[in-house]
Amino acid sequence: MVKVHSWGRLGNFDHQLHSLSDRSSVPYQLQQEPSGLAFGMGRSYGDVCLNPGGLLWNTTALDRFIHFDESTGRLRCEAGILLRDVQRVVVPRGWMLPVVPGTQLATIGGAVANDVHGKNHHVAGSFGDHVLEIVLVRTDGSTSVLHPGDARFAATVGGLGLTGLMTEVTLQLKRIHGPWLSVDTQPYQNLSTFFDLADGSEADWEHTVSWIDCVTGQGRGIFMRANHSQAQRELPKRARHLRMPVVPPVSLVNKLTLKPFNQLYYQLKKKRTTTLQHYESFFHPLDNLLDWNRMYGPRGFFQYQSVLPREHGREGVQAMLAQIARSGQGSFLAVLKTFGERPSVGMLSFARPGVTLALDFTNQGEKTLALFASLDDIVRDAGGRLYPAKDSRMPRDLFEAGYPRLQEFLSHRDPGISSAMSRRLMGS
Ligand SMILES: Cc1cc2nc3c(=O)[nH]c(=O)nc-3n(C[C@H](O)[C@H](O)[C@H](O)COP(=O)(O)OP(=O)(O)OC[C@H]3O[C@@H](n4cnc5c(N)ncnc54)[C@H](O)[C@@H]3O)c2cc1C
């Protein structure tokens, strides 16, 4: 048994860990050990990737490129390869992953299983929209090849690893001119301006996102929008990554640091600028500090990410910000973003038309859980949903209300696979 935690470090749980490295032997291996859960990079914040007391199939040695057609941008690879490693091969050849989350230290399989979204949802949808084929192995030893349009494909995209283990994924990449993005950054003072900026940017800007100050409760923040650039610049030297060396005895994100940091960040960024940024620093700034999740101290942290339908978005986000400000909790890492109209492929995909708010919270036990209960009420009333990839505590009724295709999904589950999350939210 080895101790495994997810990104939120809310607990360190005993697991058996088996590494998969030869995709041809995966059907045999899964049949021999007919109960477990795929585990990629553990970049999910909560319990979707954990199976305490049970088995995890570590997929990160399934990391081979299988075929890349440079003329069409069609890539077939093993599911344990990191997004970073795909990008470093395809970007110099004029292609890019069409959707990327805030970290590139995640696997392709993890990105499909959570159907992750990026800053370009309004033009590109989520990760699953660009998947052309999945090779899925089930614990009965069977292998199926899934395509868009198949019910099992829709169950597997965003399927939280519960329909089988993906060994191979084929993706359609996006054409780009180079690794640079032209980035426009500007402050906003309230949520109305945020929505005006977001709506006004959707037609002409591929990537939009904003940082929001969760301390004031007023909804001020910094809006960023970007387009791929044709600029040819010398590539930046690959920065040596810093690492948060230890877990401090108390969280560094606390009442004393929260207010000054949010204030400082806003002041530093409040001048409107247009800059050229390398894709790694624009899309994945947090990857530069390895193990940054340690800064939340020994009790770890939660992320609370919701999406609210557009018609209730403004009031709902305002109400959540007010609750958060009143509670004195929150962090520097608060993101507000709109999703486009495109419906997601997956039965349990998170992304849906509306506005999404994501915030990290130091785990302060009951105090934090009480805040989440009040945020849950706002999400429930607005007809919204929470993101399983970030969750470790949402109530089952909120999950069921937020994911109306749950019953349809359940018929596609692999009976030999379960997670702490599936036991908590689906009963098995
Ligand atoms: C700094 C940071 C920023 C982030 N930003 C975003 C963001 O902008 N947008 C977003 O959507 N998410 C974001 N995330 C969440 C992250 O992208 C997802 O949790 C992603 O799924 C993690 O991939 P992983 O390889 O670590 O998978 P894990 O966390 O290890 O596993 C996630 C799920 O995938 C399943 N799985 C993994 N591999 C396979 C496989 N081969 N076959 C079947 N199932 C599999 C697991 O069983 C589990 O259910 C962020 C996370 C971090 C830490």
PDB file of N, CA and C and ligand atoms in Angstrom, residues 6-7 37-45 48-50 57 59-60 62 79-80 82-83 100-103 105-119 136 156 159-167 286-287 292 303 305 350 387 389-390 417 419, ligand 1:
ATOM      1  N   SER A   6      -4.845  13.632  -3.781  1.00  0.00           N
ATOM      2  CA  SER A   6      -5.137  14.365  -5.025  1.00  0.00           C
ATOM      3  C   SER A   6      -4.614  15.784  -4.846  1.00  0.00           C
ATOM      4  N   TRP A   7      -4.900  16.659  -5.805  1.00  0.00           N
ATOM      5  CA  TRP A   7      -4.247  17.973  -5.808  1.00  0.00           C
ATOM      6  C   TRP A   7      -4.604  18.818  -4.580  1.00  0.00           C
ATOM      7  N   LEU A  37      -9.277   1.743 -10.425  1.00  0.00           N
ATOM      8  CA  LEU A  37      -9.599   3.059 -11.000  1.00  0.00           C
ATOM      9  C   LEU A  37      -8.355   3.589 -11.696  1.00  0.00           C
ATOM     10  N   ALA A  38      -8.535   4.176 -12.880  1.00  0.00           N
ATOM     11  CA  ALA A  38      -7.394   4.793 -13.571  1.00  0.00           C
ATOM     12  C   ALA A  38      -6.946   6.039 -12.813  1.00  0.00           C
ATOM     13  N   PHE A  39      -5.651   6.250 -12.793  1.00  0.00           N
ATOM     14  CA  PHE A  39      -5.073   7.425 -12.133  1.00  0.00           C
ATOM     15  C   PHE A  39      -4.040   8.026 -13.072  1.00  0.00           C
ATOM     16  N   GLY A  40      -4.224   9.314 -13.406  1.00  0.00           N
ATOM     17  CA  GLY A  40      -3.277   9.981 -14.298  1.00  0.00           C
ATOM     18  C   GLY A  40      -2.235  10.728 -13.486  1.00  0.00           C
ATOM     19  N   MET A  41      -2.330  12.044 -13.482  1.00  0.00           N
ATOM     20  CA  MET A  41      -1.377  12.858 -12.730  1.00  0.00           C
ATOM     21  C   MET A  41      -1.949  13.321 -11.387  1.00  0.00           C
ATOM     22  N   GLY A  42      -3.157  12.896 -11.058  1.00  0.00           N
ATOM     23  CA  GLY A  42      -3.744  13.313  -9.777  1.00  0.00           C
ATOM     24  C   GLY A  42      -3.915  14.821  -9.693  1.00  0.00           C
ATOM     25  N   ARG A  43      -4.141  15.457 -10.843  1.00  0.00           N
ATOM     26  CA  ARG A  43      -4.326  16.926 -10.852  1.00  0.00           C
ATOM     27  C   ARG A  43      -5.780  17.295 -10.557  1.00  0.00           C
ATOM     28  N   SER A  44      -6.630  16.322 -10.373  1.00  0.00           N
ATOM     29  CA  SER A  44      -7.980  16.635  -9.924  1.00  0.00           C
ATOM     30  C   SER A  44      -7.881  17.006  -8.445  1.00  0.00           C
ATOM     31  N   TYR A  45      -8.716  17.933  -8.031  1.00  0.00           N
ATOM     32  CA  TYR A  45      -8.542  18.477  -6.673  1.00  0.00           C
ATOM     33  C   TYR A  45      -9.118  17.582  -5.589  1.00  0.00           C
ATOM     34  N   VAL A  48     -12.289  12.388  -7.220  1.00  0.00           N
ATOM     35  CA  VAL A  48     -12.640  11.701  -8.466  1.00  0.00           C
ATOM     36  C   VAL A  48     -11.557  10.718  -8.896  1.00  0.00           C
ATOM     37  N   CYS A  49     -10.308  10.979  -8.497  1.00  0.00           N
ATOM     38  CA  CYS A  49      -9.187  10.123  -8.918  1.00  0.00           C
ATOM     39  C   CYS A  49      -8.694   9.232  -7.783  1.00  0.00           C
ATOM     40  N   LEU A  50      -9.459   9.130  -6.696  1.00  0.00           N
ATOM     41  CA  LEU A  50      -9.000   8.338  -5.545  1.00  0.00           C
ATOM     42  C   LEU A  50      -9.893   7.118  -5.329  1.00  0.00           C
ATOM     43  N   TRP A  57      -4.813   2.176 -11.126  1.00  0.00           N
ATOM     44  CA  TRP A  57      -3.971   1.858 -12.283  1.00  0.00           C
ATOM     45  C   TRP A  57      -3.302   3.152 -12.734  1.00  0.00           C
ATOM     46  N   THR A  59      -1.493   5.412 -15.082  1.00  0.00           N
ATOM     47  CA  THR A  59      -1.430   5.356 -16.549  1.00  0.00           C
ATOM     48  C   THR A  59      -0.242   6.129 -17.140  1.00  0.00           C
ATOM     49  N   THR A  60       0.556   6.761 -16.288  1.00  0.00           N
ATOM     50  CA  THR A  60       1.526   7.726 -16.851  1.00  0.00           C
ATOM     51  C   THR A  60       2.663   7.078 -17.645  1.00  0.00           C
ATOM     52  N   LEU A  62       1.905   4.885 -19.920  1.00  0.00           N
ATOM     53  CA  LEU A  62       1.279   4.711 -21.249  1.00  0.00           C
ATOM     54  C   LEU A  62       1.438   6.052 -21.952  1.00  0.00           C
ATOM     55  N   ALA A  79      -3.002   7.106 -23.699  1.00  0.00           N
ATOM     56  CA  ALA A  79      -3.807   8.021 -22.879  1.00  0.00           C
ATOM     57  C   ALA A  79      -3.059   8.591 -21.676  1.00  0.00           C
ATOM     58  N   GLY A  80      -1.878   8.037 -21.370  1.00  0.00           N
ATOM     59  CA  GLY A  80      -1.170   8.536 -20.185  1.00  0.00           C
ATOM     60  C   GLY A  80      -0.170   9.642 -20.495  1.00  0.00           C
ATOM     61  N   LEU A  82       1.387  13.258 -21.197  1.00  0.00           N
ATOM     62  CA  LEU A  82       1.023  14.562 -20.629  1.00  0.00           C
ATOM     63  C   LEU A  82       0.676  15.559 -21.731  1.00  0.00           C
ATOM     64  N   LEU A  83      -0.247  16.443 -21.436  1.00  0.00           N
ATOM     65  CA  LEU A  83      -0.571  17.520 -22.373  1.00  0.00           C
ATOM     66  C   LEU A  83       0.708  18.288 -22.718  1.00  0.00           C
ATOM     67  N   VAL A 100      -7.069  23.510 -23.699  1.00  0.00           N
ATOM     68  CA  VAL A 100      -6.140  23.149 -22.610  1.00  0.00           C
ATOM     69  C   VAL A 100      -6.633  23.724 -21.287  1.00  0.00           C
ATOM     70  N   PRO A 101      -6.524  22.929 -20.227  1.00  0.00           N
ATOM     71  CA  PRO A 101      -6.877  23.454 -18.905  1.00  0.00           C
ATOM     72  C   PRO A 101      -5.723  24.297 -18.355  1.00  0.00           C
ATOM     73  N   GLY A 102      -5.888  24.810 -17.139  1.00  0.00           N
ATOM     74  CA  GLY A 102      -4.876  25.689 -16.550  1.00  0.00           C
ATOM     75  C   GLY A 102      -3.567  25.003 -16.215  1.00  0.00           C
ATOM     76  N   THR A 103      -3.542  23.691 -16.183  1.00  0.00           N
ATOM     77  CA  THR A 103      -2.274  22.971 -16.025  1.00  0.00           C
ATOM     78  C   THR A 103      -2.044  22.097 -17.244  1.00  0.00           C
ATOM     79  N   LEU A 105       0.223  19.741 -16.855  1.00  0.00           N
ATOM     80  CA  LEU A 105       0.788  18.548 -16.215  1.00  0.00           C
ATOM     81  C   LEU A 105      -0.332  17.567 -15.894  1.00  0.00           C
ATOM     82  N   ALA A 106      -1.187  17.366 -16.878  1.00  0.00           N
ATOM     83  CA  ALA A 106      -2.296  16.412 -16.758  1.00  0.00           C
ATOM     84  C   ALA A 106      -2.189  15.473 -17.947  1.00  0.00           C
ATOM     85  N   THR A 107      -2.793  14.296 -17.838  1.00  0.00           N
ATOM     86  CA  THR A 107      -2.721  13.336 -18.944  1.00  0.00           C
ATOM     87  C   THR A 107      -3.883  13.550 -19.919  1.00  0.00           C
ATOM     88  N   ILE A 108      -3.688  13.026 -21.114  1.00  0.00           N
ATOM     89  CA  ILE A 108      -4.772  13.074 -22.114  1.00  0.00           C
ATOM     90  C   ILE A 108      -5.992  12.298 -21.584  1.00  0.00           C
ATOM     91  N   GLY A 109      -5.760  11.149 -20.970  1.00  0.00           N
ATOM     92  CA  GLY A 109      -6.877  10.351 -20.429  1.00  0.00           C
ATOM     93  C   GLY A 109      -7.639  11.126 -19.358  1.00  0.00           C
ATOM     94  N   GLY A 110      -6.897  11.818 -18.481  1.00  0.00           N
ATOM     95  CA  GLY A 110      -7.535  12.632 -17.442  1.00  0.00           C
ATOM     96  C   GLY A 110      -8.337  13.770 -18.063  1.00  0.00           C
ATOM     97  N   ALA A 111      -7.789  14.351 -19.142  1.00  0.00           N
ATOM     98  CA  ALA A 111      -8.484  15.469 -19.801  1.00  0.00           C
ATOM     99  C   ALA A 111      -9.790  14.995 -20.445  1.00  0.00           C
ATOM    100  N   VAL A 112      -9.788  13.769 -20.973  1.00  0.00           N
ATOM    101  CA  VAL A 112     -11.028  13.239 -21.569  1.00  0.00           C
ATOM    102  C   VAL A 112     -12.011  12.870 -20.454  1.00  0.00           C
ATOM    103  N   ALA A 113     -11.501  12.187 -19.416  1.00  0.00           N
ATOM    104  CA  ALA A 113     -12.399  11.674 -18.370  1.00  0.00           C
ATOM    105  C   ALA A 113     -13.099  12.805 -17.613  1.00  0.00           C
ATOM    106  N   ASN A 114     -12.450  13.977 -17.524  1.00  0.00           N
ATOM    107  CA  ASN A 114     -13.127  15.124 -16.895  1.00  0.00           C
ATOM    108  C   ASN A 114     -13.672  16.089 -17.945  1.00  0.00           C
ATOM    109  N   ASP A 115     -13.503  15.744 -19.204  1.00  0.00           N
ATOM    110  CA  ASP A 115     -13.895  16.641 -20.317  1.00  0.00           C
ATOM    111  C   ASP A 115     -13.548  18.096 -19.969  1.00  0.00           C
ATOM    112  N   VAL A 116     -12.262  18.336 -19.834  1.00  0.00           N
ATOM    113  CA  VAL A 116     -11.800  19.627 -19.310  1.00  0.00           C
ATOM    114  C   VAL A 116     -12.099  20.762 -20.294  1.00  0.00           C
ATOM    115  N   HIS A 117     -12.139  21.943 -19.765  1.00  0.00           N
ATOM    116  CA  HIS A 117     -12.372  23.142 -20.586  1.00  0.00           C
ATOM    117  C   HIS A 117     -11.165  24.062 -20.459  1.00  0.00           C
ATOM    118  N   GLY A 118     -11.072  24.970 -21.416  1.00  0.00           N
ATOM    119  CA  GLY A 118      -9.999  25.959 -21.367  1.00  0.00           C
ATOM    120  C   GLY A 118     -10.588  27.357 -21.370  1.00  0.00           C
ATOM    121  N   LYS A 119      -9.807  28.299 -21.876  1.00  0.00           N
ATOM    122  CA  LYS A 119     -10.255  29.690 -21.897  1.00  0.00           C
ATOM    123  C   LYS A 119     -11.031  29.987 -23.182  1.00  0.00           C
ATOM    124  N   LEU A 136     -11.108   1.823 -25.472  1.00  0.00           N
ATOM    125  CA  LEU A 136     -11.515   1.658 -24.076  1.00  0.00           C
ATOM    126  C   LEU A 136     -11.442   0.187 -23.682  1.00  0.00           C
ATOM    127  N   THR A 156     -18.141   8.075 -21.833  1.00  0.00           N
ATOM    128  CA  THR A 156     -16.721   8.042 -21.460  1.00  0.00           C
ATOM    129  C   THR A 156     -16.111   9.446 -21.423  1.00  0.00           C
ATOM    130  N   GLY A 159     -16.694  11.023 -18.288  1.00  0.00           N
ATOM    131  CA  GLY A 159     -17.243   9.888 -17.533  1.00  0.00           C
ATOM    132  C   GLY A 159     -16.505   9.557 -16.254  1.00  0.00           C
ATOM    133  N   LEU A 160     -15.599  10.432 -15.820  1.00  0.00           N
ATOM    134  CA  LEU A 160     -14.941  10.341 -14.510  1.00  0.00           C
ATOM    135  C   LEU A 160     -14.211   9.011 -14.323  1.00  0.00           C
ATOM    136  N   GLY A 161     -13.779   8.417 -15.438  1.00  0.00           N
ATOM    137  CA  GLY A 161     -12.994   7.177 -15.370  1.00  0.00           C
ATOM    138  C   GLY A 161     -13.809   5.947 -15.060  1.00  0.00           C
ATOM    139  N   LEU A 162     -15.155   6.058 -15.096  1.00  0.00           N
ATOM    140  CA  LEU A 162     -15.995   4.977 -14.572  1.00  0.00           C
ATOM    141  C   LEU A 162     -16.522   4.022 -15.641  1.00  0.00           C
ATOM    142  N   THR A 163     -16.206   4.283 -16.910  1.00  0.00           N
ATOM    143  CA  THR A 163     -16.736   3.407 -17.970  1.00  0.00           C
ATOM    144  C   THR A 163     -15.703   2.396 -18.467  1.00  0.00           C
ATOM    145  N   GLY A 164     -14.476   2.510 -17.983  1.00  0.00           N
ATOM    146  CA  GLY A 164     -13.398   1.642 -18.456  1.00  0.00           C
ATOM    147  C   GLY A 164     -12.102   2.431 -18.430  1.00  0.00           C
ATOM    148  N   LEU A 165     -11.043   1.809 -18.902  1.00  0.00           N
ATOM    149  CA  LEU A 165      -9.752   2.512 -18.929  1.00  0.00           C
ATOM    150  C   LEU A 165      -9.387   2.818 -20.375  1.00  0.00           C
ATOM    151  N   MET A 166      -9.133   4.087 -20.657  1.00  0.00           N
ATOM    152  CA  MET A 166      -8.740   4.475 -22.020  1.00  0.00           C
ATOM    153  C   MET A 166      -7.258   4.169 -22.194  1.00  0.00           C
ATOM    154  N   THR A 167      -6.940   3.434 -23.249  1.00  0.00           N
ATOM    155  CA  THR A 167      -5.520   3.203 -23.539  1.00  0.00           C
ATOM    156  C   THR A 167      -5.027   4.119 -24.655  1.00  0.00           C
ATOM    157  N   LEU A 286       0.570  28.698 -13.458  1.00  0.00           N
ATOM    158  CA  LEU A 286       0.806  28.047 -12.161  1.00  0.00           C
ATOM    159  C   LEU A 286       1.793  26.885 -12.250  1.00  0.00           C
ATOM    160  N   ASP A 287       1.978  26.344 -13.460  1.00  0.00           N
ATOM    161  CA  ASP A 287       2.892  25.204 -13.597  1.00  0.00           C
ATOM    162  C   ASP A 287       4.341  25.596 -13.308  1.00  0.00           C
ATOM    163  N   TRP A 292       2.787  23.823  -5.787  1.00  0.00           N
ATOM    164  CA  TRP A 292       2.258  25.033  -5.124  1.00  0.00           C
ATOM    165  C   TRP A 292       1.097  24.691  -4.195  1.00  0.00           C
ATOM    166  N   GLN A 303     -11.253  23.284  -3.927  1.00  0.00           N
ATOM    167  CA  GLN A 303     -11.660  24.263  -4.930  1.00  0.00           C
ATOM    168  C   GLN A 303     -13.163  24.123  -5.111  1.00  0.00           C
ATOM    169  N   GLN A 305     -15.888  25.022  -7.783  1.00  0.00           N
ATOM    170  CA  GLN A 305     -16.151  25.553  -9.132  1.00  0.00           C
ATOM    171  C   GLN A 305     -17.574  25.223  -9.544  1.00  0.00           C
ATOM    172  N   PHE A 350     -19.049  18.760 -17.452  1.00  0.00           N
ATOM    173  CA  PHE A 350     -19.356  19.908 -16.584  1.00  0.00           C
ATOM    174  C   PHE A 350     -19.790  21.139 -17.384  1.00  0.00           C
ATOM    175  N   TYR A 387     -18.354  21.218 -10.447  1.00  0.00           N
ATOM    176  CA  TYR A 387     -17.423  20.481 -11.306  1.00  0.00           C
ATOM    177  C   TYR A 387     -16.827  19.293 -10.538  1.00  0.00           C
ATOM    178  N   ALA A 389     -14.389  17.378 -11.183  1.00  0.00           N
ATOM    179  CA  ALA A 389     -12.919  17.338 -11.178  1.00  0.00           C
ATOM    180  C   ALA A 389     -12.334  18.124 -10.009  1.00  0.00           C
ATOM    181  N   LYS A 390     -13.132  19.039  -9.467  1.00  0.00           N
ATOM    182  CA  LYS A 390     -12.616  19.889  -8.394  1.00  0.00           C
ATOM    183  C   LYS A 390     -13.246  19.528  -7.042  1.00  0.00           C
ATOM    184  N   ILE A 417     -15.183  -0.874 -11.734  1.00  0.00           N
ATOM    185  CA  ILE A 417     -14.484   0.396 -11.483  1.00  0.00           C
ATOM    186  C   ILE A 417     -15.318   1.259 -10.551  1.00  0.00           C
ATOM    187  N   SER A 419     -14.746   4.787  -7.586  1.00  0.00           N
ATOM    188  CA  SER A 419     -13.856   5.779  -6.976  1.00  0.00           C
ATOM    189  C   SER A 419     -14.504   6.252  -5.684  1.00  0.00           C
TER     190      SER A 419
HETATM  191  C1  LIG B   1      -3.449  24.163 -11.608  1.00  0.00           C
HETATM  192  C2  LIG B   1      -4.640  23.453 -12.184  1.00  0.00           C
HETATM  193  C3  LIG B   1      -5.408  24.103 -13.125  1.00  0.00           C
HETATM  194  C4  LIG B   1      -6.504  23.446 -13.686  1.00  0.00           C
HETATM  195  N1  LIG B   1      -7.241  24.122 -14.606  1.00  0.00           N
HETATM  196  C5  LIG B   1      -8.313  23.520 -15.170  1.00  0.00           C
HETATM  197  C6  LIG B   1      -9.058  24.179 -16.176  1.00  0.00           C
HETATM  198  O1  LIG B   1      -8.763  25.310 -16.559  1.00  0.00           O
HETATM  199  N2  LIG B   1     -10.117  23.505 -16.724  1.00  0.00           N
HETATM  200  C7  LIG B   1     -10.447  22.241 -16.350  1.00  0.00           C
HETATM  201  O2  LIG B   1     -11.397  21.702 -16.890  1.00  0.00           O
HETATM  202  N3  LIG B   1      -9.740  21.585 -15.401  1.00  0.00           N
HETATM  203  C8  LIG B   1      -8.689  22.196 -14.810  1.00  0.00           C
HETATM  204  N4  LIG B   1      -7.955  21.533 -13.861  1.00  0.00           N
HETATM  205  C9  LIG B   1      -8.326  20.152 -13.514  1.00  0.00           C
HETATM  206  C10 LIG B   1      -7.548  19.123 -14.340  1.00  0.00           C
HETATM  207  O3  LIG B   1      -7.382  19.560 -15.657  1.00  0.00           O
HETATM  208  C11 LIG B   1      -8.342  17.825 -14.384  1.00  0.00           C
HETATM  209  O4  LIG B   1      -8.610  17.385 -13.094  1.00  0.00           O
HETATM  210  C12 LIG B   1      -7.659  16.720 -15.193  1.00  0.00           C
HETATM  211  O5  LIG B   1      -8.600  15.711 -15.402  1.00  0.00           O
HETATM  212  C13 LIG B   1      -6.459  16.137 -14.473  1.00  0.00           C
HETATM  213  O6  LIG B   1      -5.870  15.110 -15.268  1.00  0.00           O
HETATM  214  P1  LIG B   1      -4.995  13.964 -14.587  1.00  0.00           P
HETATM  215  O7  LIG B   1      -4.210  13.295 -15.642  1.00  0.00           O
HETATM  216  O8  LIG B   1      -4.236  14.526 -13.440  1.00  0.00           O
HETATM  217  O9  LIG B   1      -6.126  12.980 -14.091  1.00  0.00           O
HETATM  218  P2  LIG B   1      -6.448  12.437 -12.617  1.00  0.00           P
HETATM  219  O10 LIG B   1      -6.729  13.607 -11.746  1.00  0.00           O
HETATM  220  O11 LIG B   1      -5.396  11.497 -12.171  1.00  0.00           O
HETATM  221  O12 LIG B   1      -7.781  11.652 -12.904  1.00  0.00           O
HETATM  222  C14 LIG B   1      -8.944  12.344 -13.261  1.00  0.00           C
HETATM  223  C15 LIG B   1     -10.034  11.381 -13.706  1.00  0.00           C
HETATM  224  O13 LIG B   1      -9.630  10.815 -14.940  1.00  0.00           O
HETATM  225  C16 LIG B   1      -9.708   9.415 -14.878  1.00  0.00           C
HETATM  226  N5  LIG B   1      -8.683   8.897 -15.790  1.00  0.00           N
HETATM  227  C17 LIG B   1      -7.386   9.274 -15.869  1.00  0.00           C
HETATM  228  N6  LIG B   1      -6.772   8.596 -16.850  1.00  0.00           N
HETATM  229  C18 LIG B   1      -7.701   7.777 -17.395  1.00  0.00           C
HETATM  230  C19 LIG B   1      -7.670   6.787 -18.424  1.00  0.00           C
HETATM  231  N7  LIG B   1      -6.568   6.517 -19.116  1.00  0.00           N
HETATM  232  N8  LIG B   1      -8.815   6.114 -18.693  1.00  0.00           N
HETATM  233  C20 LIG B   1      -9.956   6.364 -18.005  1.00  0.00           C
HETATM  234  N9  LIG B   1     -10.029   7.271 -17.026  1.00  0.00           N
HETATM  235  C21 LIG B   1      -8.917   7.971 -16.728  1.00  0.00           C
HETATM  236  C22 LIG B   1      -9.478   9.078 -13.413  1.00  0.00           C
HETATM  237  O14 LIG B   1     -10.029   7.815 -13.070  1.00  0.00           O
HETATM  238  C23 LIG B   1     -10.224  10.214 -12.752  1.00  0.00           C
HETATM  239  O15 LIG B   1     -11.593   9.903 -12.701  1.00  0.00           O
HETATM  240  C24 LIG B   1      -6.830  22.124 -13.283  1.00  0.00           C
HETATM  241  C25 LIG B   1      -6.054  21.476 -12.327  1.00  0.00           C
HETATM  242  C26 LIG B   1      -4.969  22.128 -11.778  1.00  0.00           C
HETATM  243  C27 LIG B   1      -4.129  21.412 -10.747  1.00  0.00           C
END
